[in-house]
Amino acid sequence: MARVHNFSAGPAALPRCVLREAQDALLDYAGTGMSVLEMSHRSEAYRAIIEDAEATLRRLLDIPSSYRVLFLQGGATLQFSGIPLNLMRRGRAGYVVSGNFARLAWQEARRYGNAEVLASSEATGFDRIPGLDAVERRAAAGDLDYLYICQNNTIFGTQFRTLPDCADTPLVADVSSCFLSGPLDIERYGLLFAGAQKNAGPAGVTVVIVREDLIADGPARADICPTYLDMRVQAEKGSMYNTPNTFGIYLCGKVFRWIEQTDGLIAMAQRNRAKADLLYRTIDESGLFQGTADVESRSLCNVTFRTCDAETDEAFVSHARERGIEGIKGHRMAGGLRASIYNAVSMDSVSALAACMREFELSRGARSM
Amino acid sequence: MARVHNFSAGPAALPRCVLREAQDALLDYAGTGMSVLEMSHRSEAYRAIIEDAEATLRRLLDIPSSYRVLFLQGGATLQFSGIPLNLMRRGRAGYVVSGNFARLAWQEARRYGNAEVLASSEATGFDRIPGLDAVERRAAAGDLDYLYICQNNTIFGTQFRTLPDCADTPLVADVSSCFLSGPLDIERYGLLFAGAQKNAGPAGVTVVIVREDLIADGPARADICPTYLDMRVQAEKGSMYNTPNTFGIYLCGKVFRWIEQTDGLIAMAQRNRAKADLLYRTIDESGLFQGTADVESRSLCNVTFRTCDAETDEAFVSHARERGIEGIKGHRMAGGLRASIYNAVSMDSVSALAACMREFELSRGARSM
């Protein structure tokens, strides 16, 4: 079948050239006579793969040498536990609850210490990034082990436009759905982490970037922290305390290279901005479609919107599918519609969706106005 | 390059027909217009994949409906923590320490309760499965939450020939390196688990098969158990509490189908027995090579052996490599040589290795006799 326009929230579209390269590596990796899937993680050939993935990521994001890069398993979700187990040394952390995954992270942290909600937008259905004044004041007090945010909220289509000023409190950020969509100032963070299955690769790899001093003494809760989640151990072992997701890391490395070869993260951010602008403009000019996120909090990665009612939303999903557009049903928690426009989603795909929206609106004109 | 004979201990050889099928799915899965890597784990197409993987595994192993099958991440290692966190309800479990991974599992369990070593072969360098009389007496006493074994010891080349009689104490077994090498009597176990990267698929998937009543009340240590490791939650969510390793599970399903299409586990066990017999016969008839495991404990999956000294071991590794034979260096803990002869390693490959051993011995004849 012809390649569809894939707006899935993750696992999501991957660059076609990366998929083609992976195809070749699936039977014979670089003349080794075996598949990249069959190679010992201790082999020289594989060591070169994981080292290149890390080196490329370091170049892309300009990661200082004082930060460690880990390639782990278990998704961002497992790090919801790993973060407090490693970092909650004084037993107190602050959470900004801006969506479902931030809430889950907060609930997980409550098992291991005093996890305070410093700001929340739950009351307005997570339609915005909450105000951060109180958060910043609390961070400045200096008694928190870390301040936690989810930088882009995949389900609700909101995104931090600026990072909170944390003074000396380490900022911990789940960047899963905005990772590598543009440059990041790594030194603003104590720890940032991302499930790869949005912009960085396939499902099954979690990238953790952590300031070394935060993990140098081992986990805060060494008494109960599973060794797999011990970030010092994983850093010392080069993410190979046990067998890593070898193929997943291979593929992430290829995606990192692709970003580099397509002019890096500044160019990527410009393309992503243009894609988001087109969709939001289409929504704002429409008499049928409306955005669901507060305008000031709109995400550049996940565009959430809806029509007049659930039935029409569903009709639009079918209409789009008939035109080769997939993955635009909203998350079951939010309803409505969502287009995830990650790096590998081309402007062509976004234009096709925008045209499809206008066409659908015209076809429904009389009823919806 | 021509396909090598791959004796890697894991990640390891995969069936060539499975790799070819995966190649096709990498650009367009079954006419969906997207890669299997790009599909939402919530999509209908992916649901069919994970359901087929589980159903095929259930047929292969004749898994009773009272057992749940989970596809998780983090390797067997993460389950070293997950098992005590879920099952140590009375705070007491027994461990048979027959190798490095059994020891690691025991060390991990000690964080969460009283983990007793009931038998160990550490004193003899893990060259055998320890005697089980005391273990069985202790299990019969009925005060253990579970009895833990590592059924096949990848590094030291030993394997349980019979399972201990545990009376009513649930048997928990790490079967990573013997999983799907032959039939298993699932009802002998309370829980069994395996890293997939030996016989079942790629690195990055852990298969857990657990008797439902053992997890029905939630984790023993619900106060500190990361939700990711909560087996009741993972069972309720069909291994999708969060995004699973979608491609890894897809590939496992293809391997399960391959086993079924090549006449199932009884036939597989016969082929594996013939492969192991050939290698052990070659070793036993040799004046240069010698087996390192006690004869009664020899593994049918990982054949460990050595020559007269480390230098000659190394020379043999080079000699073999020149003949397209890879992955036969012993684990750094055990030294010497090792041939992992998992399902996808053909009798042709094993014959090539045996011939290579005889040839090497002849070439060294005068010196080694």
XYZ file of C-alpha atoms in Angstrom:
738
model
C 0.000 0.000 0.000
C 1.104 3.593 -0.500
C 2.661 5.112 2.581
C -0.012 6.728 4.755
C 0.206 10.100 6.453
C 0.904 8.920 9.993
C -0.059 11.312 12.813
C 0.197 8.705 15.553
C 1.202 9.971 19.012
C 3.755 7.192 19.483
C 4.974 4.767 18.320
C 5.038 7.225 15.464
C 6.332 7.948 11.985
C 10.041 7.287 11.424
C 12.216 8.669 8.627
C 11.862 6.442 5.585
C 15.606 6.483 4.905
C 16.223 5.160 8.427
C 13.737 2.352 7.884
C 15.463 1.414 4.622
C 18.846 1.353 6.298
C 17.458 -0.806 9.089
C 16.064 -3.190 6.499
C 19.555 -3.823 5.189
C 20.960 -4.264 8.688
C 18.291 -6.822 9.453
C 19.950 -9.577 7.428
C 23.581 -8.513 7.415
C 24.893 -5.651 9.485
C 27.784 -3.885 7.740
C 29.282 -7.069 6.368
C 29.440 -8.869 9.723
C 27.499 -11.834 8.353
C 24.811 -11.449 10.980
C 21.752 -9.323 11.658
C 22.063 -6.314 13.937
C 19.464 -8.219 15.987
C 21.788 -11.200 16.417
C 24.901 -9.388 17.602
C 26.224 -9.737 21.124
C 25.920 -6.441 22.962
C 29.508 -7.067 24.073
C 30.833 -7.369 20.515
C 33.082 -4.726 19.022
C 30.574 -4.075 16.261
C 27.787 -3.374 18.723
C 29.959 -1.275 20.988
C 30.610 0.988 17.993
C 26.850 1.284 17.451
C 25.961 2.386 20.982
C 28.979 4.685 21.231
C 28.077 6.358 17.953
C 24.473 6.810 19.093
C 25.636 8.561 22.258
C 28.262 10.668 20.480
C 25.758 11.835 17.856
C 23.198 12.740 20.500
C 25.867 14.669 22.407
C 26.705 16.656 19.289
C 23.058 17.328 18.448
C 22.157 18.638 21.887
C 25.590 19.948 22.833
C 25.498 17.859 25.996
C 28.240 18.905 28.445
C 30.664 16.226 29.624
C 29.301 16.655 33.147
C 26.123 14.908 32.002
C 25.686 11.160 31.505
C 23.554 9.666 28.756
C 21.699 6.404 29.443
C 19.715 4.176 27.084
C 17.294 2.221 29.268
C 14.136 0.146 28.970
C 10.686 0.350 30.549
C 9.552 3.614 29.006
C 9.275 6.991 30.672
C 6.881 5.261 33.054
C 9.597 3.198 34.724
C 11.555 6.411 35.293
C 8.558 7.838 37.162
C 9.817 5.445 39.862
C 13.502 5.656 39.028
C 13.668 9.424 39.485
C 12.486 9.612 43.110
C 14.375 6.410 43.983
C 17.580 8.034 42.745
C 17.122 11.695 43.540
C 14.834 12.122 46.551
C 17.642 12.402 49.088
C 15.903 14.693 51.523
C 12.521 13.151 50.804
C 10.886 16.185 49.240
C 10.177 17.085 45.625
C 7.824 19.467 43.821
C 5.629 18.441 40.886
C 3.851 20.527 38.280
C 0.802 18.504 37.285
C 0.036 19.638 33.762
C -1.392 16.409 32.376
C -1.895 12.708 32.795
C 1.754 11.665 32.672
C 2.814 14.366 35.127
C 0.068 13.154 37.445
C 1.214 9.544 37.131
C 4.796 10.601 37.859
C 3.627 12.479 40.943
C 1.573 9.515 42.173
C 4.576 7.239 41.751
C 6.868 9.617 43.652
C 4.485 9.744 46.609
C 5.529 6.168 47.395
C 9.056 7.285 48.106
C 8.720 10.619 49.846
C 6.889 13.887 50.089
C 5.886 14.762 46.547
C 4.108 18.110 46.565
C 1.872 19.392 43.790
C 3.117 22.947 43.344
C 0.828 23.795 40.446
C -1.861 21.991 38.505
C -4.181 22.593 35.583
C -6.374 19.621 36.363
C -9.302 21.891 37.286
C -9.493 23.169 33.700
C -9.070 19.732 32.140
C -5.334 20.160 31.614
C -6.033 22.668 28.856
C -2.958 24.762 29.747
C 0.405 24.929 31.452
C -0.392 26.251 34.922
C 1.079 29.534 36.156
C 4.564 29.081 37.563
C 4.994 31.974 40.007
C 4.335 29.866 43.087
C 6.455 27.073 41.636
C 9.415 29.370 41.204
C 9.071 30.786 44.692
C 8.978 27.282 46.126
C 12.006 26.180 44.088
C 13.906 29.247 45.311
C 13.353 28.174 48.928
C 15.933 25.464 48.239
C 14.465 22.591 50.243
C 13.292 20.474 47.289
C 15.390 17.614 45.927
C 14.071 18.485 42.501
C 11.293 20.215 40.623
C 9.466 17.954 38.159
C 7.698 18.980 34.965
C 6.328 17.206 31.902
C 7.515 19.609 29.253
C 5.074 18.616 26.526
C 1.736 17.006 27.295
C 1.020 14.542 24.519
C -2.599 13.891 25.401
C -3.746 17.459 25.966
C -1.564 19.229 23.412
C 0.146 21.698 25.708
C 3.810 22.607 26.060
C 5.988 24.733 28.311
C 7.067 27.766 26.269
C 9.692 28.730 28.841
C 11.212 26.676 31.599
C 10.607 27.692 35.209
C 13.463 29.469 36.929
C 14.502 26.889 39.515
C 17.419 28.682 41.199
C 19.606 25.844 42.540
C 16.859 23.235 42.596
C 17.507 20.618 39.895
C 14.875 20.668 37.186
C 13.696 17.201 36.159
C 11.743 17.039 32.913
C 9.863 14.386 31.018
C 10.543 15.561 27.473
C 9.222 12.415 25.760
C 7.068 14.078 23.150
C 9.193 17.168 22.445
C 12.656 15.557 22.647
C 14.735 16.421 19.580
C 11.982 18.571 18.098
C 14.395 21.474 18.563
C 17.463 22.549 20.572
C 17.421 22.228 24.365
C 19.581 24.085 26.846
C 20.785 20.983 28.687
C 22.354 22.954 31.522
C 18.933 24.188 32.578
C 18.136 20.615 33.621
C 19.333 18.296 36.354
C 17.787 15.360 34.537
C 15.721 15.017 31.399
C 14.315 11.838 29.956
C 12.283 10.670 27.003
C 10.571 7.589 25.715
C 12.088 7.237 22.253
C 8.905 6.372 20.401
C 8.045 9.936 19.388
C 11.004 11.701 17.775
C 13.979 9.551 18.713
C 13.318 6.000 17.584
C 11.125 2.976 18.274
C 9.245 2.005 21.425
C 11.397 0.214 23.978
C 14.180 2.735 24.578
C 14.215 5.498 27.181
C 16.905 8.143 26.895
C 18.003 9.629 30.231
C 20.387 12.605 30.367
C 21.481 13.329 33.915
C 23.959 15.639 35.588
C 26.619 13.382 36.967
C 26.838 14.937 40.436
C 23.187 14.070 41.063
C 23.835 10.338 40.762
C 27.467 10.113 41.889
C 26.549 8.896 45.370
C 24.206 6.181 44.161
C 20.430 6.096 44.589
C 18.796 8.125 47.343
C 16.847 5.000 48.274
C 19.582 2.418 47.798
C 17.782 0.185 50.299
C 14.858 -0.437 47.955
C 15.971 0.745 44.505
C 16.096 -2.106 41.962
C 19.658 -2.252 40.620
C 18.264 -1.897 37.099
C 17.046 1.585 38.113
C 20.303 2.564 39.833
C 21.473 5.370 37.539
C 25.008 5.329 38.887
C 25.337 1.635 38.065
C 23.826 2.120 34.606
C 26.162 5.072 33.951
C 29.208 3.103 35.110
C 28.210 0.188 32.902
C 27.506 2.303 29.825
C 23.787 1.325 29.915
C 24.835 -2.326 29.863
C 24.277 -3.460 33.422
C 22.303 -6.110 31.581
C 21.472 -6.687 27.931
C 20.012 -3.454 26.533
C 17.452 -3.117 23.743
C 20.182 -3.469 21.142
C 18.053 -2.938 18.044
C 16.176 -0.023 19.572
C 19.420 1.784 20.400
C 20.735 1.032 16.919
C 17.649 2.650 15.429
C 17.831 5.686 17.741
C 21.408 6.202 16.576
C 20.239 6.177 12.973
C 17.526 8.733 13.762
C 20.086 10.955 15.514
C 22.294 10.757 12.411
C 19.329 11.602 10.210
C 18.636 14.743 12.250
C 22.282 15.722 11.928
C 22.259 15.100 8.188
C 19.118 17.172 7.719
C 20.876 20.201 9.227
C 20.385 19.628 12.935
C 17.966 20.789 15.566
C 17.637 24.475 14.691
C 16.500 23.584 11.180
C 14.280 20.851 12.625
C 12.649 23.349 14.986
C 11.963 25.703 12.060
C 10.288 22.960 10.062
C 8.277 21.873 13.101
C 7.192 25.464 13.740
C 5.985 25.793 10.151
C 4.022 22.537 10.424
C 2.378 23.615 13.680
C 1.636 27.086 12.329
C -0.168 25.644 9.323
C -2.356 23.401 11.453
C -3.193 26.020 14.077
C -3.944 28.537 11.322
C -6.263 26.024 9.681
C -7.996 25.488 13.003
C -8.256 29.191 13.847
C -9.664 30.059 10.419
C -12.204 27.260 10.591
C -15.836 27.561 11.502
C -15.978 23.875 12.377
C -12.683 22.905 13.984
C -11.502 24.445 17.219
C -8.342 24.032 19.242
C -8.709 22.513 22.695
C -5.593 23.931 24.357
C -5.247 27.454 25.652
C -3.573 29.440 22.895
C -0.599 30.446 25.053
C 0.092 26.811 25.958
C -0.309 25.223 22.546
C 2.099 22.387 21.807
C 4.236 22.439 18.676
C 4.332 18.620 18.717
C 0.784 17.486 19.426
C -2.036 19.585 18.004
C -5.327 18.860 19.754
C -8.614 20.003 18.304
C -12.220 18.974 17.816
C -15.349 19.661 15.840
C -18.793 20.514 17.193
C -19.476 17.052 18.613
C -18.135 13.521 19.017
C -20.115 12.189 16.095
C -18.633 14.741 13.720
C -15.159 14.051 15.154
C -15.664 10.424 14.253
C -16.911 11.293 10.794
C -13.770 13.337 10.260
C -11.539 10.456 11.368
C -13.228 8.257 8.734
C -13.079 10.980 6.099
C -9.338 11.414 6.766
C -8.669 7.691 6.759
C -10.205 7.391 3.306
C -7.588 9.933 2.215
C -4.672 8.007 3.714
C -4.484 10.029 6.925
C -4.045 7.884 10.062
C -3.723 8.379 13.794
C -5.766 11.544 14.307
C -8.279 10.256 16.841
C -7.767 12.024 20.162
C -6.608 10.133 23.238
C -9.485 8.463 25.065
C -8.947 10.796 28.065
C -9.279 13.945 25.992
C -11.587 12.865 23.190
C -11.706 14.923 20.021
C -8.875 14.905 17.520
C -5.106 15.085 17.676
C -2.350 15.364 15.120
C 1.104 14.496 16.367
C 3.524 16.211 14.030
C 6.860 14.805 15.099
C 10.081 15.223 13.125
C 9.392 12.426 10.650
C 5.956 13.790 9.747
C 6.576 15.843 6.631
C 5.106 19.189 5.697
C 3.459 17.282 2.831
C 1.577 15.171 5.358
C 0.580 18.226 7.371
C -0.581 20.002 4.195
C -2.624 16.937 3.295
C -4.290 17.023 6.709
C -4.972 20.765 6.476
C -6.502 20.336 3.002
C -8.567 17.425 4.276
C -9.874 19.573 7.135
C -10.914 22.369 4.778
C -12.541 19.933 2.405
C -14.431 18.228 5.225
C -15.628 21.563 6.540
C -16.871 22.605 3.122
C -18.721 19.319 2.712
C -20.416 19.911 6.068
C -20.765 23.659 5.569
C -24.462 24.135 6.021
C -24.749 21.994 9.114
C -21.800 23.305 11.079
C -21.998 27.044 10.676
C 29.240 -11.304 3.621
C 28.168 -14.945 3.876
C 26.144 -15.670 6.977
C 28.430 -16.669 9.846
C 27.889 -19.539 12.258
C 26.695 -17.535 15.256
C 27.173 -19.176 18.685
C 26.572 -15.959 20.634
C 25.036 -16.380 24.109
C 22.493 -13.638 23.473
C 21.523 -11.571 21.609
C 21.823 -14.661 19.455
C 21.038 -16.219 16.104
C 17.485 -15.776 14.854
C 15.720 -17.830 12.185
C 16.573 -16.412 8.766
C 12.980 -16.678 7.575
C 11.860 -14.556 10.528
C 14.444 -11.909 9.702
C 13.250 -11.846 6.100
C 9.651 -11.434 7.169
C 10.663 -8.633 9.540
C 12.466 -6.928 6.675
C 9.212 -6.703 4.745
C 7.316 -5.438 7.771
C 9.894 -2.716 8.307
C 8.604 -0.585 5.437
C 4.991 -1.678 5.135
C 3.332 -3.984 7.628
C 0.704 -6.150 5.956
C -0.522 -3.423 3.627
C -1.140 -0.882 6.387
C 1.039 1.697 4.637
C 3.300 2.019 7.653
C 6.180 0.183 9.285
C 5.482 -2.198 12.142
C 7.781 0.192 14.051
C 5.467 3.137 13.388
C 2.177 1.611 14.487
C 0.350 2.783 17.577
C 0.314 0.026 20.193
C -3.389 0.819 20.572
C -4.158 0.250 16.890
C -6.198 -2.730 15.760
C -3.325 -3.985 13.649
C -0.948 -3.999 16.597
C -3.480 -5.548 18.934
C -3.719 -8.464 16.528
C 0.077 -8.827 16.641
C 0.405 -9.012 20.423
C -2.657 -11.228 20.761
C -1.305 -13.637 18.164
C 2.074 -13.724 19.922
C 0.431 -14.683 23.194
C -1.939 -17.191 21.614
C 0.897 -18.922 19.752
C 3.011 -19.103 22.893
C 0.061 -20.578 24.786
C -0.351 -23.284 22.141
C 3.378 -24.051 22.056
C 3.734 -24.477 25.812
C 0.184 -25.587 26.513
C -0.173 -22.784 29.059
C -3.270 -23.258 31.232
C -5.806 -20.431 31.359
C -4.983 -19.959 35.038
C -1.641 -18.482 34.000
C -1.062 -14.976 32.682
C 1.483 -14.144 30.008
C 3.278 -10.790 30.154
C 5.644 -9.154 27.654
C 7.737 -6.689 29.620
C 10.950 -4.686 29.321
C 14.116 -4.438 31.408
C 15.395 -7.961 30.881
C 15.373 -10.838 33.344
C 17.411 -8.526 35.573
C 14.509 -6.182 36.258
C 12.432 -9.193 37.292
C 15.077 -10.074 39.886
C 13.484 -7.121 41.695
C 9.952 -7.599 40.385
C 9.640 -11.135 41.727
C 10.276 -10.421 45.425
C 8.342 -7.142 45.198
C 5.327 -9.072 43.911
C 5.578 -12.426 45.643
C 7.381 -12.054 48.983
C 4.226 -11.769 51.033
C 5.527 -13.355 54.205
C 9.009 -11.978 53.656
C 10.807 -15.280 53.136
C 12.016 -17.024 49.995
C 14.564 -19.725 49.184
C 17.207 -19.392 46.461
C 19.313 -22.022 44.731
C 22.513 -20.238 43.752
C 23.779 -22.190 40.755
C 25.460 -19.367 38.862
C 25.974 -15.672 38.446
C 22.407 -14.748 37.535
C 20.941 -16.790 40.376
C 23.319 -14.994 42.722
C 22.302 -11.593 41.370
C 18.633 -12.516 41.783
C 19.297 -13.562 45.380
C 21.189 -10.356 46.141
C 18.336 -8.302 44.730
C 15.736 -10.196 46.780
C 17.633 -9.569 50.006
C 16.571 -5.920 49.738
C 12.954 -6.888 50.153
C 12.948 -9.689 52.681
C 14.655 -12.780 53.999
C 16.161 -14.470 50.947
C 17.851 -17.688 52.056
C 20.453 -19.540 50.033
C 19.230 -23.130 50.290
C 21.917 -24.623 48.057
C 24.898 -23.270 46.150
C 27.614 -24.544 43.849
C 29.724 -21.418 44.218
C 32.446 -23.351 46.089
C 33.143 -25.448 42.991
C 33.032 -22.482 40.600
C 29.395 -23.097 39.637
C 30.455 -26.190 37.709
C 27.260 -28.072 38.594
C 23.659 -27.868 39.757
C 23.897 -28.304 43.529
C 22.194 -31.233 45.291
C 18.556 -30.521 46.004
C 17.701 -32.728 48.991
C 17.947 -29.937 51.527
C 16.118 -27.618 49.142
C 13.197 -29.994 48.830
C 12.997 -30.520 52.582
C 12.950 -26.779 53.117
C 10.267 -26.270 50.449
C 8.149 -28.963 52.073
C 8.179 -27.036 55.357
C 5.770 -24.618 53.656
C 6.989 -21.319 55.094
C 8.617 -19.965 51.937
C 6.807 -17.560 49.638
C 8.625 -19.215 46.742
C 11.621 -21.283 45.781
C 13.842 -19.660 43.163
C 16.048 -21.391 40.609
C 17.898 -20.384 37.460
C 17.075 -23.372 35.306
C 19.916 -23.018 32.827
C 23.131 -21.220 33.676
C 24.295 -19.485 30.509
C 27.757 -18.575 31.758
C 28.735 -21.883 33.336
C 26.937 -24.258 30.988
C 24.835 -26.121 33.537
C 21.154 -26.982 33.521
C 18.631 -28.542 35.869
C 17.804 -31.997 34.490
C 14.810 -32.360 36.784
C 12.933 -29.739 38.710
C 12.957 -29.838 42.507
C 9.843 -31.198 44.153
C 8.487 -28.106 45.857
C 5.315 -29.476 47.461
C 3.009 -26.435 47.720
C 5.747 -23.847 47.575
C 5.577 -21.975 44.249
C 8.581 -22.622 42.055
C 9.972 -19.482 40.411
C 12.396 -20.081 37.556
C 14.578 -17.930 35.391
C 14.427 -19.931 32.164
C 16.039 -17.269 29.966
C 18.542 -19.478 28.191
C 16.483 -22.675 27.940
C 13.076 -21.137 27.217
C 11.443 -22.743 24.170
C 14.346 -25.154 23.690
C 11.840 -27.893 24.481
C 8.484 -28.485 26.202
C 7.959 -27.273 29.775
C 5.418 -28.514 32.265
C 4.026 -25.093 33.104
C 2.000 -26.349 36.054
C 5.197 -27.239 37.886
C 5.901 -23.495 38.146
C 4.359 -20.610 40.032
C 6.211 -18.176 37.800
C 8.721 -18.549 35.016
C 10.400 -15.786 33.071
C 12.870 -15.335 30.277
C 14.807 -12.630 28.546
C 13.836 -13.156 24.918
C 17.291 -12.693 23.404
C 18.216 -16.385 23.430
C 15.490 -18.531 21.870
C 12.462 -16.272 21.802
C 13.357 -13.098 19.955
C 15.462 -9.946 20.203
C 16.868 -8.210 23.271
C 14.400 -5.907 24.969
C 11.510 -8.259 25.723
C 11.032 -10.314 28.894
C 8.367 -13.000 28.860
C 6.754 -13.653 32.242
C 4.318 -16.539 32.736
C 2.703 -16.410 36.159
C -0.065 -18.312 37.949
C -2.846 -15.822 38.317
C -3.607 -16.493 41.979
C -0.083 -15.430 42.936
C -0.607 -11.891 41.654
C -4.361 -11.484 42.125
C -3.967 -9.445 45.304
C -1.403 -7.060 43.840
C 2.254 -6.791 44.795
C 3.426 -8.068 48.166
C 5.269 -4.769 48.591
C 2.669 -2.434 47.102
C 4.126 0.365 49.232
C 7.389 0.457 47.268
C 6.781 -1.551 44.078
C 7.093 0.604 40.945
C 3.789 0.342 39.086
C 5.669 -0.818 36.007
C 6.662 -3.928 37.996
C 3.173 -4.527 39.388
C 2.297 -7.816 37.707
C -1.401 -7.514 38.453
C -1.525 -4.138 36.711
C 0.489 -5.416 33.745
C -1.781 -8.472 33.480
C -4.936 -6.349 33.654
C -3.555 -4.029 30.992
C -2.438 -6.820 28.656
C 1.239 -5.788 29.071
C 0.279 -2.272 27.986
C 0.319 -0.304 31.205
C 2.583 1.853 29.083
C 3.968 1.558 25.564
C 5.559 -1.893 25.231
C 8.511 -2.840 23.027
C 6.205 -3.169 20.045
C 8.761 -4.405 17.517
C 10.341 -6.831 19.971
C 6.979 -8.438 20.706
C 6.199 -8.588 16.993
C 9.452 -10.440 16.419
C 8.864 -12.835 19.340
C 5.507 -13.702 17.817
C 7.201 -14.522 14.530
C 9.711 -16.752 16.315
C 6.885 -18.526 18.148
C 5.159 -19.132 14.795
C 8.426 -20.438 13.331
C 8.730 -22.976 16.157
C 5.160 -24.057 15.543
C 5.742 -24.366 11.805
C 8.883 -26.429 12.328
C 6.867 -29.038 14.245
C 6.804 -27.580 17.727
C 8.768 -28.015 20.902
C 9.154 -31.804 21.000
C 10.827 -31.763 17.599
C 12.856 -28.730 18.653
C 14.061 -30.559 21.763
C 15.139 -33.523 19.637
C 17.147 -31.308 17.320
C 18.690 -29.491 20.259
C 19.602 -32.797 21.912
C 21.324 -33.980 18.739
C 23.286 -30.709 18.510
C 24.408 -30.924 22.144
C 25.269 -34.625 21.788
C 27.530 -33.918 18.835
C 29.412 -31.176 20.666
C 29.798 -33.072 23.934
C 30.901 -36.170 22.023
C 33.485 -34.075 20.187
C 34.717 -32.719 23.515
C 34.774 -36.106 25.238
C 36.651 -37.755 22.371
C 39.181 -34.951 22.257
C 42.636 -34.954 23.754
C 42.722 -31.154 23.717
C 39.249 -29.890 24.518
C 37.583 -30.621 27.819
C 34.148 -29.800 29.173
C 34.023 -27.478 32.173
C 30.667 -28.499 33.638
C 30.074 -31.606 35.689
C 28.791 -34.241 33.265
C 25.504 -34.753 35.118
C 24.766 -31.010 35.013
C 25.691 -30.280 31.414
C 23.484 -27.758 29.665
C 21.837 -28.614 26.352
C 21.810 -24.909 25.454
C 25.236 -23.555 26.385
C 28.183 -25.900 25.956
C 31.200 -24.704 27.967
C 34.637 -26.115 27.341
C 38.297 -25.155 27.174
C 41.678 -26.243 25.901
C 44.868 -26.676 27.939
C 45.381 -22.960 28.566
C 44.057 -19.478 27.902
C 46.482 -18.845 25.074
C 45.330 -21.928 23.181
C 41.684 -20.967 23.872
C 42.388 -17.662 22.210
C 44.121 -19.314 19.280
C 41.061 -21.500 18.795
C 38.747 -18.466 18.816
C 40.856 -16.944 16.015
C 41.045 -20.249 14.151
C 37.270 -20.563 14.313
C 36.668 -16.962 13.295
C 38.706 -17.502 10.149
C 36.233 -20.266 9.333
C 33.161 -18.087 9.843
C 32.442 -19.259 13.396
C 31.593 -16.447 15.825
C 30.709 -16.025 19.479
C 32.594 -18.933 21.038
C 34.703 -17.011 23.522
C 33.692 -17.942 27.065
C 32.102 -15.373 29.370
C 34.711 -13.276 31.167
C 33.671 -14.816 34.506
C 34.259 -18.359 33.347
C 36.968 -17.938 30.746
C 37.539 -20.702 28.220
C 35.113 -21.355 25.394
C 31.377 -21.559 25.010
C 29.029 -22.510 22.225
C 25.431 -21.407 22.686
C 23.363 -23.695 20.491
C 19.936 -22.110 20.685
C 17.047 -23.060 18.412
C 18.139 -20.939 15.458
C 21.645 -22.408 15.449
C 21.463 -25.169 12.860
C 22.994 -28.640 12.984
C 25.077 -27.435 10.043
C 26.608 -24.758 12.222
C 27.230 -27.209 15.048
C 28.820 -29.679 12.620
C 31.029 -26.881 11.313
C 32.159 -26.119 14.850
C 32.803 -29.790 15.655
C 34.831 -30.193 12.460
C 36.738 -27.012 13.273
C 37.564 -28.366 16.735
C 38.881 -31.648 15.311
C 40.894 -29.838 12.687
C 42.387 -27.468 15.261
C 43.291 -30.354 17.510
C 45.007 -32.204 14.675
C 46.959 -29.072 13.787
C 48.128 -28.820 17.384
C 48.407 -32.580 17.888
C 51.988 -32.933 19.014
C 51.823 -30.097 21.519
C 48.561 -30.939 23.213
C 48.751 -34.683 23.714
